[in-house]
Tab-separated table of C-alpha atoms in Angstrom:
chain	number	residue	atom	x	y	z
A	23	UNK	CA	-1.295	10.159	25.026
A	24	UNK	CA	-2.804	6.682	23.618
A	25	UNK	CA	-4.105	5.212	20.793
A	26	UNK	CA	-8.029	3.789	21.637
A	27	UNK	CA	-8.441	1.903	18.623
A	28	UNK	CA	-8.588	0.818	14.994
A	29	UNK	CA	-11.144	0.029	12.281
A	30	UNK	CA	-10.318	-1.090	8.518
A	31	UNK	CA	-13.507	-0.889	6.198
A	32	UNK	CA	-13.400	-2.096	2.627
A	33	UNK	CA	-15.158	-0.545	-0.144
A	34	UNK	CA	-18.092	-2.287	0.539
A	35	UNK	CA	-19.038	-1.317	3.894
A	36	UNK	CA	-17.471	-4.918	5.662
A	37	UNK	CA	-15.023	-4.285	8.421
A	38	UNK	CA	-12.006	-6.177	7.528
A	39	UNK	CA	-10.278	-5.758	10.994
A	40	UNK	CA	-11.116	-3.998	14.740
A	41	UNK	CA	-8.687	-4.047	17.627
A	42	UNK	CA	-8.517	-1.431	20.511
A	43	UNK	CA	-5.935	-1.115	23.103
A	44	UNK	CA	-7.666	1.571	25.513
A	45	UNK	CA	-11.039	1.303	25.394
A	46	UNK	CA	-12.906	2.287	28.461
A	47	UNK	CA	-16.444	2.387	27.574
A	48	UNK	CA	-18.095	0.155	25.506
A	49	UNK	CA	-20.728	1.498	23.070
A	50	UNK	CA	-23.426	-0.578	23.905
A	51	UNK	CA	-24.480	-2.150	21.227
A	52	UNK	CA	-23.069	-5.533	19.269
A	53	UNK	CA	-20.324	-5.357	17.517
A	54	UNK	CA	-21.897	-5.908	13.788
A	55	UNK	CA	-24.308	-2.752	14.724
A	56	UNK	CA	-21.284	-0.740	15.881
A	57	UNK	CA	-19.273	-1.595	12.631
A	58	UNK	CA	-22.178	-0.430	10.216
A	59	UNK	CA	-22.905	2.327	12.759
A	60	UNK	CA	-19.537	3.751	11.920
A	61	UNK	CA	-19.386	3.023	8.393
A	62	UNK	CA	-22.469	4.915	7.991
A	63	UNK	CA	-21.448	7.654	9.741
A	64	UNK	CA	-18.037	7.510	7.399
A	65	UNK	CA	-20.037	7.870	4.716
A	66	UNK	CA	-22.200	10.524	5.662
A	67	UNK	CA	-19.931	12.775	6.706
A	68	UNK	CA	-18.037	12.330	3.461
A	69	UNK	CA	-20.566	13.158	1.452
A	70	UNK	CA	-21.297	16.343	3.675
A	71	UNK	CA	-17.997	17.448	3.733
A	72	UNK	CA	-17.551	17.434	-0.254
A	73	UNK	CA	-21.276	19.009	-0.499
A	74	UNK	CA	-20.827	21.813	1.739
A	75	UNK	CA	-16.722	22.628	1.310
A	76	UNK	CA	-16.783	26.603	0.102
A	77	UNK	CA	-13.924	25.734	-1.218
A	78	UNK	CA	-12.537	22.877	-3.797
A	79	UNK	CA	-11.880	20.496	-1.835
A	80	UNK	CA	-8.226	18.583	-1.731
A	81	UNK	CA	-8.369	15.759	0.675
A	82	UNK	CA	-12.169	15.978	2.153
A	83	UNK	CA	-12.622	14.454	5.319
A	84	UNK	CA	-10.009	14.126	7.397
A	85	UNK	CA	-10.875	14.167	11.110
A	86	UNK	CA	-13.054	15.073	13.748
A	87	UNK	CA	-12.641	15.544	17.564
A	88	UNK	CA	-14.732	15.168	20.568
A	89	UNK	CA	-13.986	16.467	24.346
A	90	UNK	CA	-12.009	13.399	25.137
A	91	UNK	CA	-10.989	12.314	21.572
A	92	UNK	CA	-10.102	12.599	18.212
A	93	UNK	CA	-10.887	10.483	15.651
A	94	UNK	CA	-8.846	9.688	12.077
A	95	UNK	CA	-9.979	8.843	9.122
A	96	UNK	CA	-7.548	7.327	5.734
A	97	UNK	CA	-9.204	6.399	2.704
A	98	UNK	CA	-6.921	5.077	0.163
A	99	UNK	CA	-7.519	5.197	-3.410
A	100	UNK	CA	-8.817	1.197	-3.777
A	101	UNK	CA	-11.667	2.260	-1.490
A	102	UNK	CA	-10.266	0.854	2.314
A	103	UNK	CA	-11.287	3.138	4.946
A	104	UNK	CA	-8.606	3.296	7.871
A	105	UNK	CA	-10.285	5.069	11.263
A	106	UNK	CA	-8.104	5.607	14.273
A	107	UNK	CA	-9.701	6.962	17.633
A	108	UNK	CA	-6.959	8.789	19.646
A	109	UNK	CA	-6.861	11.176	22.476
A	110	UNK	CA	-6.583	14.677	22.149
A	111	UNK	CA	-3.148	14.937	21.791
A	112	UNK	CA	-2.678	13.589	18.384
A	113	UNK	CA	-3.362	16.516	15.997
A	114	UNK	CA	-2.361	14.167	12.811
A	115	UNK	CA	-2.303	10.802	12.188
A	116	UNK	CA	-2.406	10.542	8.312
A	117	UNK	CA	1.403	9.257	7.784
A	118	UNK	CA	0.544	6.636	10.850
A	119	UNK	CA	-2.461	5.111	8.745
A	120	UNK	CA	-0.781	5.625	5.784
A	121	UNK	CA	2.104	3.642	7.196
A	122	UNK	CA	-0.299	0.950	8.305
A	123	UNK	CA	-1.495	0.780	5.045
A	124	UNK	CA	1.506	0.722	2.588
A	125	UNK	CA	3.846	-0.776	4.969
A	126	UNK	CA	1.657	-3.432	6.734
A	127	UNK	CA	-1.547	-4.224	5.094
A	128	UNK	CA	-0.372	-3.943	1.423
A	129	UNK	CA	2.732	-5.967	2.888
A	130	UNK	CA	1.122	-8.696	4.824
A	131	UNK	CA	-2.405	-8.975	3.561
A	132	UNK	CA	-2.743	-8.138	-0.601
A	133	UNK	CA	0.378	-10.249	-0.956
A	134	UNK	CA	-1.091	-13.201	1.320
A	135	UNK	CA	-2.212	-15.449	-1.140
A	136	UNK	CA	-4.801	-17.437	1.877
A	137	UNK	CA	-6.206	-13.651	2.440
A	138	UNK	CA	-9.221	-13.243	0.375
A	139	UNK	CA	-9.971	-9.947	-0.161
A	140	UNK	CA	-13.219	-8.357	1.440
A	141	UNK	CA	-13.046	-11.030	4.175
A	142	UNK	CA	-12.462	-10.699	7.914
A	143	UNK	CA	-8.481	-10.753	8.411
A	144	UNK	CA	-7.601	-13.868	9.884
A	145	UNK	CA	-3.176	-13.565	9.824
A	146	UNK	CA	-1.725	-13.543	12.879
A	147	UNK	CA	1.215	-11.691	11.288
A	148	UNK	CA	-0.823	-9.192	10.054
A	149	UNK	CA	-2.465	-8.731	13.700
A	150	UNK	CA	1.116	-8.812	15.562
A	151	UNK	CA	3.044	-6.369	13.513
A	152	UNK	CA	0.595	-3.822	13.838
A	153	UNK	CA	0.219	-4.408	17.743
A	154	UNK	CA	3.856	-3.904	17.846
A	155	UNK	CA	3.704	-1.076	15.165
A	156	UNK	CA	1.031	0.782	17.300
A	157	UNK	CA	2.649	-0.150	20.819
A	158	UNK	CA	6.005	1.696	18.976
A	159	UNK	CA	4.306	4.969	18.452
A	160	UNK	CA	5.586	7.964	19.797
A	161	UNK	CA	2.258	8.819	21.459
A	162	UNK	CA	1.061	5.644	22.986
A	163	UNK	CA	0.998	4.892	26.107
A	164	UNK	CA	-0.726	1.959	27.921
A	165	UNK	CA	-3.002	4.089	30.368
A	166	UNK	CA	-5.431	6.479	28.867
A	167	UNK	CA	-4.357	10.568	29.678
B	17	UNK	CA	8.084	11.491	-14.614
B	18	UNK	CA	6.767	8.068	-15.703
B	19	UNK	CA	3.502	7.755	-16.771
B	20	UNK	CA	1.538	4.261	-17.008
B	21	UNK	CA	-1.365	2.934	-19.253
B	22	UNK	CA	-3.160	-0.325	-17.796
B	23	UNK	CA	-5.849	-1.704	-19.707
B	24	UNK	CA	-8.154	-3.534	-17.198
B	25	UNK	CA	-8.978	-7.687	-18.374
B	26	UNK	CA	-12.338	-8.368	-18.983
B	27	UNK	CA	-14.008	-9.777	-15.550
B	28	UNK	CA	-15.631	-13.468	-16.367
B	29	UNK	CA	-13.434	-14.399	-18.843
B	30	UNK	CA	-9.766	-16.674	-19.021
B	31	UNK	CA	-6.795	-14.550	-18.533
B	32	UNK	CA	-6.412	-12.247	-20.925
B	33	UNK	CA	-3.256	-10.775	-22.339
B	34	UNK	CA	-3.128	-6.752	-20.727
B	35	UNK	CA	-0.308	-4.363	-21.632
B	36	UNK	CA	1.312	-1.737	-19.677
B	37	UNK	CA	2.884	1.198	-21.459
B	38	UNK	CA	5.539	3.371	-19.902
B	39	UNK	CA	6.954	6.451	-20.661
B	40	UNK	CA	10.020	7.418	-19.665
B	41	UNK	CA	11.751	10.834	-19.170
B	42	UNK	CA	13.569	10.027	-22.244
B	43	UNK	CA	10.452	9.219	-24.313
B	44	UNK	CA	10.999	6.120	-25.166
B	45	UNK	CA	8.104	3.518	-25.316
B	46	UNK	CA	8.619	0.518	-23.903
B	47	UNK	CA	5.659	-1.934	-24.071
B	48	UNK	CA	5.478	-5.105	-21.718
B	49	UNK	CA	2.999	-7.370	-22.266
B	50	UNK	CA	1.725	-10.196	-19.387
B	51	UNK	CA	-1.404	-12.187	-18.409
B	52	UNK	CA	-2.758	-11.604	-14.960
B	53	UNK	CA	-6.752	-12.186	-13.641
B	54	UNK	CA	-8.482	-9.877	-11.490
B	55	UNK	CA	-9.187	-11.202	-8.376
B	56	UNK	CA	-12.594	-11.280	-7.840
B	57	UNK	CA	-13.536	-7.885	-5.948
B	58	UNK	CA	-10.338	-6.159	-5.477
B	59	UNK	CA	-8.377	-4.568	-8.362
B	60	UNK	CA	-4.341	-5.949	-7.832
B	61	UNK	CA	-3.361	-3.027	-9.844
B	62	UNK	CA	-4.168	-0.294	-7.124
B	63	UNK	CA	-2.145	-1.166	-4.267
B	64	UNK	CA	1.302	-1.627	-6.973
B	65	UNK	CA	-0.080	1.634	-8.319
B	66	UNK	CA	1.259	3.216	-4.820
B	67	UNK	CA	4.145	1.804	-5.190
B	68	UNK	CA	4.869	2.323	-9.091
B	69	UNK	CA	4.132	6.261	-8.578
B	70	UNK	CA	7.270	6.750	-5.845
B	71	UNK	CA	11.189	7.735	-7.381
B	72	UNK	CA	12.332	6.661	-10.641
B	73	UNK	CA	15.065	4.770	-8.677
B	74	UNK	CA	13.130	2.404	-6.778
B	75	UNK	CA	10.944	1.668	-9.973
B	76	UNK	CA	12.553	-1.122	-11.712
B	77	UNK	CA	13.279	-3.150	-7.623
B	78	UNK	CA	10.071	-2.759	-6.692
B	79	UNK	CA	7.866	-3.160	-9.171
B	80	UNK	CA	9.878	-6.610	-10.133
B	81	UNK	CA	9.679	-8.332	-6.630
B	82	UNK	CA	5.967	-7.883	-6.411
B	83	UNK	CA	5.092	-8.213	-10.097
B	84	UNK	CA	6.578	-12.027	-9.300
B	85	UNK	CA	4.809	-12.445	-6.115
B	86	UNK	CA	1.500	-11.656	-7.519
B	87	UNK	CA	1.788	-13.366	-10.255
B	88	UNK	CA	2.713	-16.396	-8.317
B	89	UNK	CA	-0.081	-16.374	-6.280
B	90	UNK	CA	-2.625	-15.745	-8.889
B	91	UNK	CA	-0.943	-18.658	-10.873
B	92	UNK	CA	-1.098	-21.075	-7.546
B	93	UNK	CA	-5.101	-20.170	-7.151
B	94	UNK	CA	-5.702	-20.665	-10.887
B	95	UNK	CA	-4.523	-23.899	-11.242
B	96	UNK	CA	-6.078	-25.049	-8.128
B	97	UNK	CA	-9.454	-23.436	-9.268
B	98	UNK	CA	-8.987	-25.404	-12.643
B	99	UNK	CA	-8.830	-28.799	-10.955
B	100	UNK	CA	-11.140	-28.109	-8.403
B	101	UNK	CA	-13.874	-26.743	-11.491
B	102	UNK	CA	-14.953	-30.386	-12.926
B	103	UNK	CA	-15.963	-31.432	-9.089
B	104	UNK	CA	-16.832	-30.081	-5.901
B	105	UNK	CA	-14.400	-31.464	-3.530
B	106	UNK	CA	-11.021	-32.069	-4.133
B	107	UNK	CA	-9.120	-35.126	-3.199
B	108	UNK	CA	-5.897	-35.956	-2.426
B	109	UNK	CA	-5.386	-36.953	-5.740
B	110	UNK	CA	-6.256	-33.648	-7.152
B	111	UNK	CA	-3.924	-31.293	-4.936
B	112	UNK	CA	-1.159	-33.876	-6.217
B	113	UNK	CA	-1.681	-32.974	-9.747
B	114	UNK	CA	-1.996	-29.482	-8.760
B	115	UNK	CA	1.390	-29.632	-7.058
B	116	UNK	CA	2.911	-31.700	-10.034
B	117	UNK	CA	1.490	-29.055	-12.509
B	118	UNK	CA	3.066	-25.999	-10.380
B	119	UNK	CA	6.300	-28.042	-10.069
B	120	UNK	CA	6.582	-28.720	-14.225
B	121	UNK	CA	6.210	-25.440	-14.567
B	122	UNK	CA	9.060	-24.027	-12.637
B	123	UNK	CA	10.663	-26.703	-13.884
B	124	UNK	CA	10.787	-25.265	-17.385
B	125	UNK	CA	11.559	-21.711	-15.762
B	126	UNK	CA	14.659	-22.865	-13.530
B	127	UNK	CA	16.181	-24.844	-17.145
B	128	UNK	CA	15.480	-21.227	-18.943
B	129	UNK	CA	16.567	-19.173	-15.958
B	130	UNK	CA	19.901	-21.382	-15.481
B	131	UNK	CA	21.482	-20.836	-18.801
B	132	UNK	CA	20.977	-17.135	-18.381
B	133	UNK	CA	22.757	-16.813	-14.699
B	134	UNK	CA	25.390	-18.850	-16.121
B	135	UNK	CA	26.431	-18.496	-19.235
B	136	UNK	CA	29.264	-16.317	-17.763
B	137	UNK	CA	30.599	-18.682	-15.222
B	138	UNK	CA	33.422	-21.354	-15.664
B	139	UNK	CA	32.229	-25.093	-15.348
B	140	UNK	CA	31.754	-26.567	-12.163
B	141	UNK	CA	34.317	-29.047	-10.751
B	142	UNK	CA	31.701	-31.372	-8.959
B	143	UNK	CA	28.306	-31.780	-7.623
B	144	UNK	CA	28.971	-30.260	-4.316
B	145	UNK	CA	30.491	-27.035	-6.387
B	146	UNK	CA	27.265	-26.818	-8.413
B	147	UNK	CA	25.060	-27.068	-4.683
B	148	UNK	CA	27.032	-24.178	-3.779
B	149	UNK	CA	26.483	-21.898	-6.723
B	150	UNK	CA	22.498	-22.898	-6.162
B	151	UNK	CA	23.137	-22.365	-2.485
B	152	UNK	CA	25.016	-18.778	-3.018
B	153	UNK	CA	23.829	-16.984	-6.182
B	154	UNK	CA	21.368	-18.794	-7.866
B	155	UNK	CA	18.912	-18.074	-4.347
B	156	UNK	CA	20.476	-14.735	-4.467
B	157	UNK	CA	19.092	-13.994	-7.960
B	158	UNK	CA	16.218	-15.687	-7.624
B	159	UNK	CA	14.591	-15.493	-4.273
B	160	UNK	CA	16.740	-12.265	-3.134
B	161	UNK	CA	18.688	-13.723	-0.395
B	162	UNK	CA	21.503	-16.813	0.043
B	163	UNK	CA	20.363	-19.948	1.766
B	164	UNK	CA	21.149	-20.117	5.575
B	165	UNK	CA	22.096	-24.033	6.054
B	166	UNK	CA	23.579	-26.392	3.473
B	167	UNK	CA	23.980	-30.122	4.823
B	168	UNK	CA	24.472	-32.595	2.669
B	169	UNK	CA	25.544	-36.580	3.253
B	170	UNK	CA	28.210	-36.950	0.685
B	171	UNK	CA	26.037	-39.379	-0.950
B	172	UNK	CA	23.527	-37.096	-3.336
B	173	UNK	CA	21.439	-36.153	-0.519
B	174	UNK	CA	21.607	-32.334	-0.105
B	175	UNK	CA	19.131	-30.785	2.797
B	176	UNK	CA	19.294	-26.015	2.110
B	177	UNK	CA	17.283	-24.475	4.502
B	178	UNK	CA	16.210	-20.945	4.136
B	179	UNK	CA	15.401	-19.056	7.267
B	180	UNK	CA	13.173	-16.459	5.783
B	181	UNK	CA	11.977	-17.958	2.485
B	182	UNK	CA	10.698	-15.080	0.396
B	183	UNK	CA	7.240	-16.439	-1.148
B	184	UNK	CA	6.000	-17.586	2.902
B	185	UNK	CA	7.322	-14.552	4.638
B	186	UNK	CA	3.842	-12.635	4.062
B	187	UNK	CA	2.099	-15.746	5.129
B	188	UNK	CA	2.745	-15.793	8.400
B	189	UNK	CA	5.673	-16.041	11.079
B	190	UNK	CA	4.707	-19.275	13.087
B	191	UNK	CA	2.120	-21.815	12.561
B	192	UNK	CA	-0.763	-20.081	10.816
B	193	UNK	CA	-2.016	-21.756	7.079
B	194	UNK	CA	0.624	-24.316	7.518
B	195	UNK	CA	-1.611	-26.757	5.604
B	196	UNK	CA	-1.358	-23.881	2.895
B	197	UNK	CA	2.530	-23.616	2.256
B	198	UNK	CA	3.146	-26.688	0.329
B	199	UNK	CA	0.995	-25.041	-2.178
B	200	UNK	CA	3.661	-21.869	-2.580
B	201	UNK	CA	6.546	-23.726	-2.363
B	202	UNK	CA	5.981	-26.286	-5.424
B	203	UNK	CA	7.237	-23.697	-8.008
B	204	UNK	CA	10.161	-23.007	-6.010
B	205	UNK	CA	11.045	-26.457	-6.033
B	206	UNK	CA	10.126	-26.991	-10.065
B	207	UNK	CA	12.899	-24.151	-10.240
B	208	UNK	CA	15.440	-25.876	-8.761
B	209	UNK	CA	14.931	-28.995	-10.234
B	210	UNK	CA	14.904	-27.296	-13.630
B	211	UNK	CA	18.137	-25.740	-12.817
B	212	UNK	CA	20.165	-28.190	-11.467
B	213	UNK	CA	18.976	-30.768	-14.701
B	214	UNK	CA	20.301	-27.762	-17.242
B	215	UNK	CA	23.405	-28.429	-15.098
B	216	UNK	CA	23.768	-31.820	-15.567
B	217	UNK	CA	22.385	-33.713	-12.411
B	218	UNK	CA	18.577	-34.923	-12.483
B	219	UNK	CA	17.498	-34.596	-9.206
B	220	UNK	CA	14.070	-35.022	-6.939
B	221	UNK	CA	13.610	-31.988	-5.065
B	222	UNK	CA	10.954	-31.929	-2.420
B	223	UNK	CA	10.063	-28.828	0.045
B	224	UNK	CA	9.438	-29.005	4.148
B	225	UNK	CA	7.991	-26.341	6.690
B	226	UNK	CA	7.623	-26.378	10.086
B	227	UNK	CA	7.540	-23.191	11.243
B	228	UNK	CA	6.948	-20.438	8.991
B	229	UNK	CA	8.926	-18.457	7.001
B	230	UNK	CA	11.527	-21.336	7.513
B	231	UNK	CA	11.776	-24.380	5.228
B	232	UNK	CA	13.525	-26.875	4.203
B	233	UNK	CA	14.450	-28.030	0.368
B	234	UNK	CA	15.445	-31.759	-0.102
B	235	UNK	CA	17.140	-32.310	-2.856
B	236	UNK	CA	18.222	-36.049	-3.665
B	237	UNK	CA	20.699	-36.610	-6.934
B	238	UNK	CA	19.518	-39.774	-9.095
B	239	UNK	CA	22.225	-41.812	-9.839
B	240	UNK	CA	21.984	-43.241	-13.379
């Protein structure tokens, strides 16, 4: 039961923020590729999702999950992307990112008047309340299942 | 359920007047009209939009605290982009013409915002009576909370600390953008300068932080 890690994307494809707190295998690549690697894939399977859905679609993407784990995706309505890689045990972690979102990046970051938007997050606050936030969660724990 | 109308300011231009319109269960219009800016590349209006669209009852608290906050901030940033406009750097002489500019104007608002919270209160008996009303509910109505520490030395020289000052809490919580606070806290100041002149004592009021959200207000009664 863990949480692997976080991404925040802005509308325009920059990743405001990373962190991970169980990662056990790098991807191999630099970060920078990584970041667009994801975004791209974000937007891809967005775009699929709403093409191919046989049925009108409410939400759209939502989620997908691997062997070993499961990976979130929040989009709120200004256009940031919030992507959480978890094991297999969380089925949903919408009200978690939406927490993070209303609670701790509307909180800490759109109302920090030295946080430009659609830059790199630099505040420490923002950075420790979440590490708390996340180390509070029901289903972490600090060693990987 | 409350519906709202925003009409978006023009992008490139000076702050333009924008209007919200609400209607409420009861039908009644009420239109409320204030200046704001975008900031460049992300619309301010989405994340309060969240907010705004939650119970009827949390509405009005809300949507005031971080109407103010945003405002403030946009208001800090604009005057600092106005000064900073005619050259490329700016000096030290610059930021203190920013800071007096901020300061005037909560100046004016703390005069205008003093007559209102008071005009059902007896007169005060002395100076240390009128520190305490600032202290106790003049912060309250203002800045949502009562200062922690009021020391003074008998002599006009009043020191109120606030613990968790409301416009630095979503700064930061130690030492991070230190250099940036004195910039937040000059309106804050202006407002209680402007309020405790409308009482009758003209006053110098300057603002201290060392660790964040603490600081420190000095406030230092002129004698005439």
């Amino acid at each position: 039961m863990t949480v692997h890690n976080l991404y925040i994307f802005d509308r325009n494809g920059n990743c405001l923020y990373y962190n991970e707190w169980n990662r056990k295998k790098q991807a191999g690549i630099s970060k920078e590729e990584e970041f667009k690697l994801m975004y791209g894939m974000l937007f891809s399977i967005r775009s699929f999702v709403s093409k191919m859905s046989p049925l009108d679609m409410k939400d759209g993407f939502l989620s997908f999950q691997t062997s070993r784990y499961r990976l979130h995706y929040y989009e709120t309505p200004s256009g940031l992307k919030f992507v959480l890689n978890t094991d297999l045990s969380v089925s949903n972690a919408r009200d978690t990112l939406q927490h993070i979102y209303s609670n701790l990046y509307v909180e800490l970051v759109v109302k920090n008047p030295v946080c430009p938007p659609s830059l790199s997050l630099d505040s420490e606050l923002f950075s420790s309340r979440l590490d708390v936030f996340i180390r509070s969660l029901p289903y972490y724990s600090p060693r990987a299942a | 359920m409350s519906l709202f109308v925003v009409a978006k300011s023009q992008s490139g231009q000076a702050p333009r007047v924008s209007w919200f319109r609400w209607v409420t269960p009861a039908n009644a219009a009420c239109v409320v009209f204030f200046p704001f800016k975008e900031r460049a590349g992300v619309d301010i209006q989405r994340p309060r939009r969240g907010r705004l669209l939650q119970s009827a009852e949390h509405l009005t608290g809300m949507a005031d605290e971080a109407l103010f906050e945003f405002l403030h901030m946009e208001m800090v940033s604009h005057v600092y982009k106005e000064q900073q406009s005619s050259k490329g750097e700016m000096d030290n002489k610059d930021r203190a013409i920013c800071i007096s500019v901020l300061e005037s104007m909560g100046f004016r608002v703390g005069q205008g915002l003093i007559e209102r919270l008071t005009k059902d209160s007896p007169s005060f008996k002395d100076e240390l009576d009128i520190m305490k009303f600032v202290c106790k509910d003049f912060w309250t109505k203002v800045f949502r909370r009562q200062v922690d520490n009021l020391r003074t030395n008998h002599q006009g020289t009043y020191v109120l600390q606030d613990n968790k000052f409301v416009l630095l809490t979503q700064l930061s919580s130690g030492k991070q953008y230190l250099d940036q606070a004195p910039k937040y806290l000059a309106f804050s100041c202006g407002v209680v300068r402007g309020a405790l002149c409308n009482l009758g004592l003209e006053s110098v009021v300057t603002a201290e932080v060392s660790i964040m959200p603490s600081c420190k207000f000095q406030v230092v009664i002129q004698k005439l």
